[in-house]
Coordinates of C-alpha atoms and ligand atoms in Angstrom, one line a residue:
M1 CA 27.7 53.4 101.1
K2 CA 28.5 56.9 99.7
F3 CA 30.5 59.1 102.0
K4 CA 27.8 61.8 101.9
Y5 CA 25.3 59.4 103.6
I6 CA 27.9 58.3 106.2
A7 CA 28.7 62.0 106.9
I8 CA 24.9 62.8 107.4
I9 CA 24.5 59.8 109.7
I10 CA 27.6 60.8 111.7
L11 CA 26.2 64.4 111.9
F12 CA 22.9 63.2 113.3
I13 CA 24.5 60.8 115.8
S14 CA 26.9 63.5 117.0
A15 CA 24.1 66.0 117.4
S16 CA 22.0 63.5 119.3
L17 CA 24.9 62.6 121.5
I18 CA 25.7 66.3 122.2
G19 CA 22.0 66.8 123.0
L20 CA 22.0 63.8 125.3
V21 CA 25.1 64.9 127.2
W22 CA 23.6 68.4 127.5
I23 CA 20.3 67.1 128.9
Q24 CA 22.2 64.8 131.3
V25 CA 24.5 67.7 132.5
N26 CA 21.5 69.9 133.0
W27 CA 19.6 67.2 134.8
I28 CA 22.6 66.6 137.1
R29 CA 22.9 70.4 137.7
E30 CA 19.2 70.6 138.6
S31 CA 19.5 67.6 140.9
I32 CA 22.4 69.2 142.7
A33 CA 20.4 72.4 143.1
I34 CA 17.5 70.4 144.6
R35 CA 19.8 68.6 146.9
Q36 CA 21.3 71.9 147.9
Q37 CA 17.8 73.2 148.7
Q38 CA 17.0 70.0 150.7
F39 CA 20.3 70.4 152.5
D40 CA 19.4 74.0 153.5
E41 CA 16.0 72.9 154.8
I42 CA 17.6 70.2 156.8
V43 CA 20.2 72.5 158.2
Y44 CA 17.5 75.1 159.2
D45 CA 15.4 72.3 160.8
A46 CA 18.4 71.0 162.7
M47 CA 19.3 74.5 163.9
R48 CA 15.7 75.2 164.9
K49 CA 15.5 72.0 166.9
A50 CA 18.9 72.7 168.5
I51 CA 17.8 76.2 169.5
E52 CA 14.6 75.0 170.9
R53 CA 16.3 72.3 173.0
Y54 CA 18.9 74.8 174.1
E55 CA 16.3 77.3 175.2
K56 CA 14.4 74.6 177.1
D57 CA 17.6 73.4 178.8
E58 CA 18.5 76.9 179.7
V59 CA 15.1 77.5 181.2
V60 CA 15.3 74.3 183.2
K61 CA 18.7 75.3 184.4
F62 CA 17.5 78.7 185.3
S63 CA 14.4 77.4 187.0
N64 CA 16.6 75.2 189.2
S65 CA 18.9 78.0 190.0
N66 CA 18.9 79.5 193.5
Y67 CA 17.8 82.9 192.1
Y68 CA 14.7 81.6 190.5
K69 CA 13.9 79.2 193.4
S70 CA 14.1 82.0 195.9
Q71 CA 11.7 84.0 193.7
N72 CA 9.3 81.1 193.2
L73 CA 9.0 79.3 196.5
G74 CA 11.3 76.5 195.8
S75 CA 10.5 74.0 193.2
F76 CA 7.0 75.1 192.4
F77 CA 5.4 77.9 190.7
L78 CA 2.3 79.7 191.8
Q79 CA -0.2 81.4 189.6
H80 CA -2.2 84.3 190.9
D81 CA -5.7 85.4 189.9
N82 CA -6.5 89.1 189.3
N83 CA -7.1 89.6 193.0
G84 CA -3.7 88.3 193.9
N85 CA -5.0 85.0 195.3
I86 CA -3.2 81.9 194.4
N87 CA -5.3 79.9 192.1
S88 CA -2.9 77.2 190.9
R89 CA 0.4 75.7 191.7
Y90 CA 2.8 73.9 189.3
D91 CA 5.4 71.6 190.5
Y92 CA 8.2 71.1 188.1
I93 CA 10.6 68.3 187.7
D94 CA 13.8 68.8 185.7
T95 CA 14.0 66.0 183.2
N96 CA 16.1 65.5 180.1
K97 CA 13.1 66.4 178.0
G98 CA 12.4 69.7 179.7
I99 CA 10.0 70.5 182.5
E100 CA 7.2 68.3 183.7
Q101 CA 4.8 69.9 186.0
T102 CA 1.9 68.9 188.0
Y103 CA -1.0 71.2 188.1
Y104 CA -2.5 71.4 191.6
N105 CA -5.8 72.7 192.5
E106 CA -8.7 70.9 190.8
L107 CA -6.3 68.6 189.0
H108 CA -4.4 67.2 192.0
L109 CA -6.3 64.0 191.5
L110 CA -4.2 63.2 188.5
D111 CA -2.0 60.6 190.0
S112 CA -1.2 57.6 187.8
G113 CA -4.0 55.5 189.1
D114 CA -6.7 58.0 188.2
I115 CA -5.4 58.8 184.8
K116 CA -5.9 55.3 183.7
K117 CA -9.6 55.5 184.5
L118 CA -10.2 58.5 182.3
S119 CA -11.7 58.2 178.9
I120 CA -9.6 59.1 175.8
D121 CA -11.4 62.4 175.3
E122 CA -10.8 63.3 178.9
K123 CA -7.2 62.4 178.6
D124 CA -6.8 64.6 175.5
E125 CA -8.5 67.4 177.3
L126 CA -6.1 67.0 180.2
K127 CA -3.1 66.8 178.0
A128 CA -4.1 70.0 176.2
M129 CA -4.5 71.7 179.5
Y130 CA -1.1 70.5 180.5
D131 CA 0.4 71.7 177.3
E132 CA -1.0 75.1 177.9
I133 CA 0.2 75.2 181.4
N134 CA 3.6 73.9 180.3
E135 CA 3.8 76.7 177.8
S136 CA 2.7 79.4 180.2
F137 CA 5.2 78.0 182.7
K138 CA 8.0 78.1 180.2
M139 CA 7.1 81.6 179.1
S140 CA 7.0 82.7 182.7
A141 CA 10.4 81.1 183.4
L142 CA 11.8 82.6 180.2
A143 CA 10.5 86.0 181.0
T144 CA 12.1 85.9 184.4
M145 CA 15.3 84.6 182.9
F146 CA 15.6 87.2 180.2
N147 CA 14.6 89.9 182.5
T148 CA 17.5 89.0 184.9
R149 CA 20.3 87.9 182.6
S150 CA 21.9 89.4 179.5
I151 CA 22.5 87.3 176.3
Y152 CA 26.2 87.2 177.1
E153 CA 25.6 85.4 180.4
K154 CA 23.0 83.1 178.9
I155 CA 25.2 81.5 176.2
C156 CA 27.0 78.5 177.3
S157 CA 29.0 77.5 174.2
E158 CA 29.8 73.9 175.4
D159 CA 26.2 73.0 176.0
L160 CA 25.1 74.7 172.7
E161 CA 27.9 72.9 170.8
K162 CA 26.8 69.5 172.3
I163 CA 23.2 70.1 171.3
I164 CA 24.1 71.3 167.8
D165 CA 26.4 68.3 167.4
E166 CA 23.7 65.9 168.4
E167 CA 21.1 67.6 166.1
M168 CA 23.4 67.6 163.1
R169 CA 24.0 63.9 163.6
L170 CA 20.3 63.2 164.1
H171 CA 19.6 65.0 160.8
G172 CA 22.2 63.1 158.9
L173 CA 24.5 66.1 158.5
E174 CA 27.7 64.4 159.4
T175 CA 30.1 66.8 157.8
K176 CA 32.4 69.6 159.0
Y177 CA 30.8 72.8 160.2
N178 CA 31.5 76.0 162.0
F179 CA 29.2 78.0 164.2
A180 CA 29.1 81.2 166.1
V181 CA 26.6 83.1 168.3
L182 CA 26.4 86.8 167.7
D183 CA 24.5 89.6 169.5
Y184 CA 21.4 89.9 167.4
N185 CA 21.4 93.7 167.3
N186 CA 25.0 94.8 167.0
L187 CA 26.4 91.5 165.6
D188 CA 29.2 91.4 168.3
I189 CA 30.7 87.9 168.5
I190 CA 29.6 86.2 171.7
Y191 CA 31.1 82.8 170.8
S192 CA 32.7 81.6 167.6
N193 CA 34.6 78.5 166.5
Y194 CA 35.3 80.0 163.0
K195 CA 39.0 80.4 162.1
K196 CA 38.0 83.7 160.4
L197 CA 34.6 85.2 160.3
D198 CA 34.6 87.9 157.6
Q199 CA 31.7 89.6 155.9
K200 CA 31.5 87.1 153.0
T201 CA 31.4 84.1 155.4
F202 CA 28.7 85.9 157.4
E203 CA 26.6 86.6 154.4
E204 CA 26.7 83.0 153.1
A205 CA 26.1 81.5 156.5
Y206 CA 22.9 80.0 157.8
K207 CA 21.3 82.3 160.4
L208 CA 18.7 81.8 163.0
E209 CA 17.7 83.7 166.1
V210 CA 18.6 82.2 169.5
F211 CA 16.1 82.8 172.3
P212 CA 13.5 84.3 169.9
N213 CA 11.1 84.5 172.8
N214 CA 13.2 87.1 174.6
I215 CA 11.1 90.1 174.7
Y216 CA 13.2 92.1 177.2
S217 CA 16.7 92.3 175.9
N218 CA 18.9 91.5 173.0
S219 CA 18.6 87.9 171.7
G220 CA 21.4 86.0 169.9
L221 CA 22.0 85.0 166.3
L222 CA 23.2 81.6 165.6
I223 CA 25.2 81.3 162.4
M224 CA 26.5 78.2 160.8
S225 CA 28.6 77.3 157.8
F226 CA 29.5 74.0 156.1
P227 CA 32.9 74.5 154.3
T228 CA 32.6 71.0 152.7
K229 CA 28.9 71.3 151.8
K230 CA 29.4 70.9 148.0
M231 CA 31.5 67.8 148.5
F232 CA 29.0 66.4 151.0
I233 CA 26.1 66.9 148.6
I234 CA 28.0 65.4 145.6
K235 CA 29.0 62.5 147.9
T236 CA 25.3 61.8 148.6
M237 CA 24.8 61.7 144.8
R238 CA 27.9 59.7 143.9
V239 CA 26.0 56.6 142.7
M240 CA 23.7 58.6 140.4
L241 CA 26.7 60.7 139.1
G242 CA 28.8 57.6 138.7
V243 CA 26.2 55.7 136.8
S244 CA 25.3 58.6 134.5
G245 CA 29.0 59.3 133.8
L246 CA 29.5 55.7 133.0
L247 CA 26.5 55.6 130.7
I248 CA 27.8 58.7 128.8
L249 CA 31.2 57.1 128.5
V250 CA 29.6 53.8 127.2
I251 CA 27.5 55.6 124.6
M252 CA 30.6 57.7 123.5
G253 CA 32.7 54.6 123.4
C254 CA 30.1 52.7 121.3
F255 CA 29.8 55.7 119.0
A256 CA 33.6 55.8 118.5
A257 CA 33.7 52.1 117.9
T258 CA 30.9 52.4 115.4
L259 CA 32.8 55.2 113.6
Y260 CA 35.9 53.1 113.6
I261 CA 34.1 50.2 112.1
I262 CA 32.3 52.3 109.4
F263 CA 35.6 53.9 108.3
H264 CA 37.5 50.6 108.5
Q265 CA 34.8 48.9 106.4
K266 CA 34.8 51.8 103.9
K267 CA 38.6 51.6 103.6
L268 CA 38.4 47.9 103.1
S269 CA 35.7 48.3 100.4
D270 CA 37.8 51.0 98.7
I271 CA 40.9 48.7 98.9
K272 CA 38.9 45.8 97.4
T273 CA 37.6 47.9 94.6
D274 CA 41.2 49.1 93.8
F275 CA 42.4 45.5 94.0
I276 CA 39.7 44.3 91.5
N277 CA 40.6 47.1 89.1
N278 CA 44.2 46.4 89.4
M279 CA 43.8 42.7 89.0
T280 CA 41.6 43.1 85.9
H281 CA 44.2 45.3 84.3
E282 CA 47.1 43.0 85.3
L283 CA 45.4 39.9 83.9
K284 CA 44.1 41.6 80.8
T285 CA 47.5 43.0 79.6
P286 CA 49.3 39.6 79.3
V287 CA 46.2 38.0 77.8
A288 CA 46.0 40.8 75.1
T289 CA 49.8 40.5 74.4
I290 CA 49.5 36.7 74.1
S291 CA 46.6 37.1 71.7
L292 CA 48.5 39.6 69.6
A293 CA 51.6 37.5 69.5
S294 CA 49.7 34.4 68.5
D295 CA 47.9 36.3 65.7
M296 CA 51.4 37.3 64.5
L297 CA 52.6 33.7 64.5
R298 CA 49.6 32.7 62.4
N299 CA 50.6 35.3 59.8
E300 CA 52.0 33.7 56.7
K301 CA 54.7 36.3 56.3
I302 CA 56.0 35.6 59.7
V303 CA 56.1 31.8 59.2
Q304 CA 58.9 32.4 56.7
H305 CA 61.1 34.0 59.4
P306 CA 62.2 31.6 62.2
D307 CA 63.8 34.5 64.2
K308 CA 60.5 36.3 64.3
I309 CA 58.7 33.0 65.3
L310 CA 61.3 32.7 68.1
K311 CA 60.7 36.3 69.2
Y312 CA 56.9 36.0 69.3
S313 CA 56.9 32.6 71.0
S314 CA 59.2 33.9 73.7
I315 CA 56.9 36.9 74.2
I316 CA 54.0 34.4 74.6
K317 CA 56.1 32.4 77.1
E318 CA 57.1 35.5 79.1
E319 CA 53.5 36.8 79.3
N320 CA 52.3 33.4 80.2
E321 CA 54.8 33.3 83.1
R322 CA 53.6 36.7 84.2
L323 CA 50.0 35.5 84.0
S324 CA 50.7 32.4 86.1
S325 CA 52.6 34.5 88.6
H326 CA 49.6 36.8 89.0
I327 CA 47.2 33.9 89.3
E328 CA 49.5 32.2 91.9
K329 CA 49.6 35.4 94.0
V330 CA 45.8 35.7 94.0
L331 CA 45.5 32.0 94.8
Q332 CA 47.9 32.4 97.6
A333 CA 45.8 35.1 99.1
A334 CA 42.6 33.1 98.6
R335 CA 44.2 30.1 100.3
L336 CA 45.0 32.3 103.3
D337 CA 41.4 33.5 103.4
S338 CA 40.1 30.0 103.8
A339 CA 40.2 30.0 107.6
H340 CA 43.2 27.7 108.3
I341 CA 46.4 27.3 106.6
K342 CA 46.9 23.6 106.0
L343 CA 50.6 22.8 106.0
K344 CA 51.9 19.7 104.3
Q345 CA 54.9 19.3 106.4
T346 CA 58.1 17.6 105.4
E347 CA 61.8 18.0 106.1
I348 CA 63.3 20.9 104.2
D349 CA 66.9 21.7 103.5
I350 CA 66.8 25.5 103.5
H351 CA 70.3 25.7 101.8
K352 CA 69.3 23.5 99.0
M353 CA 66.0 25.3 98.5
L354 CA 67.8 28.7 98.4
E355 CA 70.4 27.5 95.9
D356 CA 67.6 26.2 93.7
I357 CA 65.6 29.5 93.9
V358 CA 68.8 31.7 93.3
A359 CA 69.7 29.6 90.3
K360 CA 66.3 30.5 88.7
F361 CA 66.4 34.2 89.6
S362 CA 70.1 34.7 88.6
V363 CA 69.4 34.4 84.9
R364 CA 66.8 37.2 85.1
V365 CA 69.0 39.4 87.4
E366 CA 72.2 39.0 85.4
N367 CA 70.3 39.9 82.2
E368 CA 69.8 43.3 83.8
Q369 CA 73.4 43.5 85.0
G370 CA 72.4 42.7 88.6
K371 CA 73.9 40.3 91.0
I372 CA 72.6 37.8 93.6
N373 CA 75.1 36.7 96.3
L374 CA 74.4 33.6 98.4
E375 CA 76.3 33.1 101.7
L376 CA 75.2 29.9 103.4
Q377 CA 76.7 30.0 106.9
A378 CA 74.1 28.2 108.9
V379 CA 75.3 25.0 110.4
K380 CA 71.8 23.7 111.1
H381 CA 69.6 24.2 108.0
M382 CA 67.1 21.4 108.1
I383 CA 63.6 22.5 109.2
Y384 CA 60.2 20.9 109.3
G385 CA 57.6 22.7 107.2
D386 CA 55.6 23.0 104.0
S387 CA 58.1 23.3 101.3
D388 CA 55.8 24.9 98.7
H389 CA 54.8 27.7 101.1
I390 CA 58.4 28.2 102.3
R391 CA 59.6 28.4 98.7
N392 CA 56.9 31.0 97.9
V393 CA 58.1 33.1 100.9
F394 CA 61.6 33.3 99.5
V395 CA 60.4 33.8 96.0
N396 CA 58.1 36.7 97.0
I397 CA 60.8 38.5 98.9
I398 CA 63.4 38.1 96.2
D399 CA 60.8 39.0 93.5
N400 CA 60.1 42.2 95.4
A401 CA 63.8 43.0 95.7
I402 CA 64.0 42.9 91.9
K403 CA 60.7 44.7 91.4
Y404 CA 61.5 47.6 93.7
K405 CA 65.1 48.2 92.5
K406 CA 66.4 51.7 91.8
E407 CA 65.8 52.7 88.2
N408 CA 69.4 53.8 87.5
E409 CA 71.3 51.2 89.5
P410 CA 71.7 47.4 88.8
V411 CA 70.1 45.3 91.5
L412 CA 72.3 43.7 94.2
I413 CA 70.7 41.0 96.4
K414 CA 72.6 39.3 99.2
I415 CA 71.1 36.3 100.8
N416 CA 72.7 35.0 104.0
T417 CA 71.9 32.2 106.5
S418 CA 72.9 31.8 110.1
N419 CA 71.7 30.1 113.3
S420 CA 70.4 31.4 116.5
N421 CA 68.0 30.3 119.3
D422 CA 67.4 26.9 117.8
G423 CA 66.5 28.4 114.5
T424 CA 67.7 29.3 111.1
I425 CA 67.8 33.0 110.1
I426 CA 67.6 33.8 106.5
S427 CA 68.4 37.4 105.7
I428 CA 67.7 38.9 102.3
Y429 CA 69.2 42.3 101.5
D430 CA 68.6 44.4 98.5
N431 CA 70.0 47.8 97.4
G432 CA 66.5 48.9 96.1
I433 CA 64.4 52.0 96.7
G434 CA 63.8 51.2 100.4
M435 CA 60.8 52.1 102.5
S436 CA 59.9 54.8 105.0
N437 CA 59.2 54.0 108.6
D438 CA 55.5 54.7 108.1
A439 CA 55.4 52.2 105.2
L440 CA 57.4 49.6 107.2
K441 CA 54.6 49.6 109.8
R442 CA 52.0 48.6 107.2
I443 CA 53.7 46.5 104.5
F444 CA 52.5 43.2 106.0
E445 CA 48.8 44.4 105.9
K446 CA 46.7 42.8 103.2
F447 CA 46.3 44.9 100.0
Y448 CA 48.7 47.5 101.4
R449 CA 51.0 49.0 98.7
V450 CA 53.4 51.8 99.4
P451 CA 51.9 55.0 97.8
T452 CA 54.4 55.6 95.0
G453 CA 53.3 58.8 93.3
N454 CA 55.3 59.1 90.1
I455 CA 58.4 57.5 91.5
H456 CA 58.0 54.0 90.0
N457 CA 55.4 52.1 88.2
V458 CA 55.6 48.6 89.4
K459 CA 52.4 46.6 89.4
G460 CA 51.3 44.4 92.3
F461 CA 48.3 43.5 94.4
G462 CA 49.7 44.2 97.9
L463 CA 49.2 40.5 98.8
G464 CA 52.8 39.1 98.7
L465 CA 54.1 40.3 102.1
N466 CA 50.9 39.6 103.9
Y467 CA 51.1 36.0 102.6
V468 CA 54.8 35.8 103.6
K469 CA 54.1 36.8 107.2
E470 CA 51.1 34.4 107.6
I471 CA 53.2 31.5 106.3
V472 CA 56.3 32.3 108.5
E473 CA 54.0 32.6 111.6
A474 CA 52.2 29.4 110.7
H475 CA 55.7 27.8 111.0
K476 CA 56.1 29.4 114.4
G477 CA 58.7 31.7 112.9
K478 CA 59.2 35.5 112.8
I479 CA 59.8 38.0 110.0
T480 CA 61.3 41.5 110.5
V481 CA 62.4 44.2 108.1
E482 CA 64.8 47.1 108.2
S483 CA 64.9 49.6 105.5
I484 CA 66.3 53.0 104.5
V485 CA 64.7 55.0 101.7
N486 CA 67.0 55.0 98.7
K487 CA 69.5 52.7 100.4
G488 CA 67.8 49.3 100.5
S489 CA 66.0 46.8 102.6
T490 CA 66.8 43.7 104.6
F491 CA 64.2 41.1 105.4
K492 CA 65.1 38.7 108.2
I493 CA 63.2 35.4 108.5
Y494 CA 63.6 33.2 111.6
L495 CA 62.4 29.7 111.2
P496 CA 62.6 27.2 114.2
I497 CA 64.6 24.1 113.6
N498 CA 62.8 21.6 115.8
L499 CA 62.1 18.8 113.5
Q500 CA 58.5 18.3 114.7
P501 CA 55.3 18.9 112.9
H502 CA 53.9 22.3 113.9
G503 CA 51.8 25.1 112.4
K504 CA 48.5 26.7 112.7
N505 CA 46.0 23.8 113.4
Ligands
ADP1 P1 53.1 44.1 95.9 O1 54.5 44.0 95.7 O2 52.2 43.2 95.1 O3 52.6 45.5 95.9 P2 53.7 43.2 98.6 O4 52.9 42.8 99.7 O5 54.7 42.2 98.1 O6 52.8 43.7 97.4 O7 54.5 44.5 99.0 C1 53.9 45.5 99.7 C2 54.6 46.9 99.4 O8 55.8 46.9 100.1 C3 54.9 47.1 98.0 O9 53.9 47.8 97.3 C4 56.2 47.9 98.0 O10 55.9 49.2 97.9 C5 56.8 47.6 99.4 N1 58.0 46.7 99.2 C6 58.0 45.3 99.4 N2 59.3 44.9 99.2 C7 60.1 45.9 99.0 C8 61.5 46.1 98.8 N3 62.3 45.1 98.8 N4 61.9 47.4 98.6 C9 61.1 48.4 98.6 N5 59.8 48.3 98.8 C10 59.3 47.1 99.0

């Protein structure tokens, strides 16, 4: 796929992703605002209930107080008509819920036995009447109370705190809070459990009037604050926030993974295209040279000159060898690709194998004034493995040492063997161009070739070292490399000695 199309797709996905995240963030913000509103409503409801309960309790307390009793003939309350005659009497009983009273006069018949006989409508009617009496009784008690006590006397912080605490719990507001009661008119503090009550805290606090029915004197102002309100709200939304955060992360992760795959695939496809171009060129050149040399051999004039025949036939031989080396490399890679490496394992004498390989290479190296040193120091040098593959491993590394030599310096290769950890270590040093640390990290990757710029012009497919690593690992061995640019490189191969068949199944 062309990069332009990939870029457009990425642009669209990125824009959608940003849009999605934006919508999600806004939606979360709105949800928090709604929760905040709900929180405020619940707080006001709880405060209202607490104030109502407190007011009722205060009235009950006051009604039972000696002062009120002395004013109201003990535990009952009399209602007068316009002429001053008593027309009704309420008895009140202090209960937890407030004041229950019995309405005497026409209604004294309302003992429990009689109530049961009443029809539903009659009961409703009686209840309504009771409610009305209840209210008027309360108002009357309140009026007396407010008339006789100031707000400062009326506030009992312990009782109020107990009620507020209960109401907060009943409303599910189990979080830290502060409250204070102020004088409604001049905002003097009557009671406060705030550490510091400044203007800002006051402005932001929830406010509700205490004793709103007080028509005689100053009533109070209950203010409340929840310092951990935000955290509390967010806590109630944690599942939703967690899930949506997780979903955003999953989408972003998938997008990143998709991008990685797209670019990886693109890189692979570019590498493969390069490889095919490179291979075509590499195969065509020797074929063309061979064809040219054989044409020359067929030329009658050449037939008369044996030295020229020798020259052209050795060109054909050389080019033929080059061709088969290329084909061998490609075949090696193709073999690795076919899922499993099948090892034909036999006993191998590493020393013998190395001597054999070095003998073949030394002609080529010495022709170019180079040198190959072999130091066979390993005591144990018999291993169990596939001799063709192991031979290819050494050939590839030595071939590279010659290929990547410095232009103006004869090649020097030192091969050395030793033993460690039940294995044989074969170390191959060269004084070539070396590799940077970045290159070292990637040389075992398939198709990887160190970008050379104009420094040297050695042809290759980037398959050799990948094959080497796969084969060494198939033999349960290890390969490492150390290298310094312009100084040289050392490849170290560790192969286990145990004379048992092994390898990748
Ligand atoms: P190829 O030689 O066909 O390019 P390889 O897999 O054998 O592929 O090597 C990968 C790369 O590692 C090469 O392109 C080369 O740049 C670098 N390299 C390998 N061996 C040496 C060495 N001995 N000295 C310097 N560079 C090397």
